[in-house]
Coordinates of C-alpha atoms in Angstrom, one line a residue:
Chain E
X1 CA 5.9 16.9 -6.7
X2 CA 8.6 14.9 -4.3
X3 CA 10.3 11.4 -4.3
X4 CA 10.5 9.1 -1.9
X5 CA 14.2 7.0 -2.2
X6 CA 15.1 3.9 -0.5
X7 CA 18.3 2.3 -0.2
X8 CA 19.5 0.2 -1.1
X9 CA 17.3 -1.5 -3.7
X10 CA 18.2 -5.1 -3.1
X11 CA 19.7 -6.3 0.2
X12 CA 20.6 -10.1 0.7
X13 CA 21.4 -11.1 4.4
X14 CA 22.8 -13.6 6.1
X15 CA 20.5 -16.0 8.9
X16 CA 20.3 -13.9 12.1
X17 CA 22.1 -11.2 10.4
X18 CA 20.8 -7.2 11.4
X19 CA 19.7 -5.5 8.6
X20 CA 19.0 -1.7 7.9
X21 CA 16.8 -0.4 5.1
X22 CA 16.6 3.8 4.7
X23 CA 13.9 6.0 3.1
X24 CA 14.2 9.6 2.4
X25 CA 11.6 11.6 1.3
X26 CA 11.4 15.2 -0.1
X27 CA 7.7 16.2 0.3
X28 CA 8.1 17.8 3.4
X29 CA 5.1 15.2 4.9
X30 CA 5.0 14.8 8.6
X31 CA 4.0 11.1 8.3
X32 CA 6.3 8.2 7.5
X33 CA 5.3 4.1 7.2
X34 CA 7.1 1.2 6.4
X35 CA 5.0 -1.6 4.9
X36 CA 6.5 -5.3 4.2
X37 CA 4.6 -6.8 0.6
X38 CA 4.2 -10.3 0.6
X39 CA 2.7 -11.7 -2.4
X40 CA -0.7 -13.0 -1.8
X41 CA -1.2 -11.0 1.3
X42 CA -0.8 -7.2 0.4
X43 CA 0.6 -4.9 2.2
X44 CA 1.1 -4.8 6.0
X45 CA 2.1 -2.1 8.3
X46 CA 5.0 -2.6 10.7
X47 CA 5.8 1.1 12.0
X48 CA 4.5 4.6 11.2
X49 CA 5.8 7.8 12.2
X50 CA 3.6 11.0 12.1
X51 CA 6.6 13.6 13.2
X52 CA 10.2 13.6 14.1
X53 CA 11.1 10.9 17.2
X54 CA 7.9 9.9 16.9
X55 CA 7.4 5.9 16.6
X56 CA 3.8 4.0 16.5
X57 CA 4.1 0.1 15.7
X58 CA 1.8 -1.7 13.4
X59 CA 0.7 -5.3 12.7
X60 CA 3.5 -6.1 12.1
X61 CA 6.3 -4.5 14.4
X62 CA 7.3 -8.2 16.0
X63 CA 11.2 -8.5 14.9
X64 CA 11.3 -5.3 13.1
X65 CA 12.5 -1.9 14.7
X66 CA 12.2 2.0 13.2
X67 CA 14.0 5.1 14.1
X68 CA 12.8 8.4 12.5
X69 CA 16.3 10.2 12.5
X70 CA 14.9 13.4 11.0
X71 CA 11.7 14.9 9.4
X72 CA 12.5 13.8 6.0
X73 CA 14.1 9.7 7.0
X74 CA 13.4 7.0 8.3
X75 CA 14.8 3.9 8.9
X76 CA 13.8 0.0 9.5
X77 CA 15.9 -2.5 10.9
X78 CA 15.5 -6.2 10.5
X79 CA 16.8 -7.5 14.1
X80 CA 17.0 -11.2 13.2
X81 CA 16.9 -12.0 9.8
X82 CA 14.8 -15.3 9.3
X83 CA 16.2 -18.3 6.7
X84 CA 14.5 -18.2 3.5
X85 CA 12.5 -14.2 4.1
X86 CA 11.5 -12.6 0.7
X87 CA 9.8 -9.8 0.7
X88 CA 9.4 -6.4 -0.4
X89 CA 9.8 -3.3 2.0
X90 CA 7.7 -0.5 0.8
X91 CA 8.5 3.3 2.5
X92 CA 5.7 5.8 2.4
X93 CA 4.7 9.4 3.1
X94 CA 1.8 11.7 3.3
X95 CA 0.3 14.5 5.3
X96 CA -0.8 14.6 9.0
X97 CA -4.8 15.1 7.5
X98 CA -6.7 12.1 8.4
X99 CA -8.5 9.0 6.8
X100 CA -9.1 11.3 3.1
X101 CA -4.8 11.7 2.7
X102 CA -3.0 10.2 0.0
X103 CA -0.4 7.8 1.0
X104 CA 2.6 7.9 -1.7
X105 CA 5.0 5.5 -2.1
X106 CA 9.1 4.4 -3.0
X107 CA 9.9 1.9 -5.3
X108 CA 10.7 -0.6 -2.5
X109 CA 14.1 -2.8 -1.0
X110 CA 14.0 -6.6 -1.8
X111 CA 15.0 -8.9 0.9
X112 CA 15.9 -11.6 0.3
X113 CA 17.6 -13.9 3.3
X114 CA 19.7 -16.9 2.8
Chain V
X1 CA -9.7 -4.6 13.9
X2 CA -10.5 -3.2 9.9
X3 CA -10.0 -5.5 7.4
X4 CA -10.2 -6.0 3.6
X5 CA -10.8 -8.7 1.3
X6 CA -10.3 -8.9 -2.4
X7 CA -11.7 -11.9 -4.1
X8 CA -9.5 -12.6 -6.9
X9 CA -6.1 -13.2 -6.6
X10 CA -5.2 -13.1 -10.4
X11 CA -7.5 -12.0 -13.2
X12 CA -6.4 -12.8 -16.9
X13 CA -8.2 -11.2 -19.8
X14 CA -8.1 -10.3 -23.5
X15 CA -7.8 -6.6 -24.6
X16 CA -11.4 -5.1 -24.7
X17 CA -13.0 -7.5 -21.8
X18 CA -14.6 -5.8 -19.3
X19 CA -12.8 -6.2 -15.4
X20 CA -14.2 -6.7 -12.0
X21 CA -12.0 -6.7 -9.4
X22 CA -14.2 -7.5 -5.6
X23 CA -13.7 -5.4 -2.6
X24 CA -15.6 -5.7 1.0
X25 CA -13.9 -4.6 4.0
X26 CA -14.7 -4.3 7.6
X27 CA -14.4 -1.1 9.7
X28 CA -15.8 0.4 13.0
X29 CA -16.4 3.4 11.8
X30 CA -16.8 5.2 8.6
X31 CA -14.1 4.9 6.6
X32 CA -12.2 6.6 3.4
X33 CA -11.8 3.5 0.7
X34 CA -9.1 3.6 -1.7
X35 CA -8.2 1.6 -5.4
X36 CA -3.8 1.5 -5.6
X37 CA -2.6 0.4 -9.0
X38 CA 1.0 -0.7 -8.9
X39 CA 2.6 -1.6 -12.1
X40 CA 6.0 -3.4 -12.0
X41 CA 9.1 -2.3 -10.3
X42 CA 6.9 0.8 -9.2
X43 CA 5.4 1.4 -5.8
X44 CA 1.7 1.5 -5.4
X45 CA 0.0 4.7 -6.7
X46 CA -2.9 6.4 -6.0
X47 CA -6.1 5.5 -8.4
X48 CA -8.9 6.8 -6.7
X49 CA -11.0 7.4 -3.0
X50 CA -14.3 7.8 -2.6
X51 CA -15.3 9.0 1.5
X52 CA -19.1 9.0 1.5
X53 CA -21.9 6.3 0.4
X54 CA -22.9 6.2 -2.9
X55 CA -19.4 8.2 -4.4
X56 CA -18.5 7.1 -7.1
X57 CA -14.7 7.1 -7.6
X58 CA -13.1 7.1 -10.7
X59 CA -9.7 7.8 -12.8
X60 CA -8.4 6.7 -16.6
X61 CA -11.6 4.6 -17.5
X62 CA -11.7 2.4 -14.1
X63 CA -14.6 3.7 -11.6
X64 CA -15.9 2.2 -8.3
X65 CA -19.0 3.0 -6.2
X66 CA -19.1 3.3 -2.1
X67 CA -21.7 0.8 -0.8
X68 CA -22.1 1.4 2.7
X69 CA -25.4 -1.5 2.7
X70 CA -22.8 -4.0 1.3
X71 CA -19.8 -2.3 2.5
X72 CA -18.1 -3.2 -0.7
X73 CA -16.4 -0.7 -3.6
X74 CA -16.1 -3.3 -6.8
X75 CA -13.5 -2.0 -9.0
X76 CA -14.7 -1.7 -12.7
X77 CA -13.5 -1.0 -16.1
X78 CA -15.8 -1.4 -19.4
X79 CA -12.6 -1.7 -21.7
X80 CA -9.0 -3.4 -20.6
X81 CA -5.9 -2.4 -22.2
X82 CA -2.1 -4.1 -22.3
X83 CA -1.3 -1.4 -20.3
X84 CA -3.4 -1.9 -17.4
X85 CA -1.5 -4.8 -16.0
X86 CA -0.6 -4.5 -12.8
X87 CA -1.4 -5.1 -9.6
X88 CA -4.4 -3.1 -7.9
X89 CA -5.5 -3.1 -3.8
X90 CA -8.3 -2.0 -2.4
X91 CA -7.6 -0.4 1.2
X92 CA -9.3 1.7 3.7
X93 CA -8.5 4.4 5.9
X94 CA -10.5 5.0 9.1
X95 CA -11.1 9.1 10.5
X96 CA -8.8 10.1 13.0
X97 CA -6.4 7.6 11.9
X98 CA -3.2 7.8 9.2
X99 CA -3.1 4.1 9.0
X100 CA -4.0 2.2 5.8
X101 CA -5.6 -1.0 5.6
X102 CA -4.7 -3.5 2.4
X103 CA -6.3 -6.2 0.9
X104 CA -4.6 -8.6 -0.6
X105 CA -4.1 -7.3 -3.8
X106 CA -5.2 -8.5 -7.3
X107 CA -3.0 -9.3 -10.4
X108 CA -4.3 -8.1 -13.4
X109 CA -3.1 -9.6 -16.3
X110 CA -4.1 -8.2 -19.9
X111 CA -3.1 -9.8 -23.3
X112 CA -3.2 -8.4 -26.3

């Protein structure tokens, strides 16, 4: 099995502030995603990844950007912080094998803006 | 664009009750559907997939059938436990495509 690890687990920002989150996994997947978890709404995509400098935005991408360093990271950046965000960050992996691949999951970064 | 739509927002039951958690979605094609169970401070895990009509999905007592006619894949369990409290999405994942597509997820709340 692998592990997906995000750092850091909680991250409070200041209004307007930039913010970085990181993911590393060791599964040796080609495909990387970064979800935001609201509660009440699910999960939303704001950028995937399926190799190395490779960058396809979501629903979600607006105020957001992603840079996929390396096969096995891959980061998001928060560019403006918004007063009062909470939310969850979710980093995922799985294989390039189409709609039938399990998507696995880290444990999340909690943002919390005040 | 797909979409998904679970019903409940928050189910509360007794141990031994039986659960039914709604799940239609909306797709262009033919997609792979998907239950995720995540249970606190966890990430969402796998529970099951089904890919074709009428496969019926199914892992640690909860099952759900692919209804192409309906397009809907209810999420059932005959028996709840403490333990199965958590949160659960349905989500869908079209061919060609690595993208998943949530619902809005369901919180599951068992008492003993």
């Amino acid at each position: 099995g692998g592990i997906i690890t995000q750092t850091p687990k909680f991250l409070i920002g200041q209004e307007g502030q930039k913010l970085t989150l990181k993911c590393q996994q060791n599964f040796n997947h080609d495909t990387m995603y970064w979800y935001r978890q609201d509660s009440g709404k699910g999960l939303r995509l704001i950028y995937y990844s399926i190799t190395e400098n490779d960058l396809q935005k979501g629903d979600l991408s607006e105020g957001y950007d992603a840079s996929r360093e390396k096969k096995s990271s891959f980061s998001l950046t928060v560019t403006s912080a918004q007063k009062n965000e909470m939310a969850v960050f979710l980093c995922a992996s799985s294989l390039t094998g189409g709609a039938y691949t399990e998507v696995f999951f880290g444990k999340g970064t909690r943002l919390t803006v005040v | 664009g797909d979409s998904v739509t679970q019903t409940e927002g928050q189910v509360a039951l007794s141990e031994e009750d039986f659960l039914t958690i709604h799940c239609n979605y909306s797709a262009s094609g033919y997609p792979t559907l998907f239950w995720y169970v995540q249970y606190p401070g966890e990430g969402p895990q796998l529970l099951f997939r089904a890919s074709r009509d009428k496969e019926k999905g199914s892992s640690r007592g909860f099952e759900a059938t692919y209804d192409k006619g309906t397009t809907s894949f209810h999420l059932r369990k005959a028996s709840v436990q403490e333990s199965d409290s958590a949160v659960y999405y349905c989500a869908l994942s079209e061919w060609g495509n690595n993208k998943l597509t949530f619902g809005q997820g369901t919180v599951l709340s068992v008492i003993p």
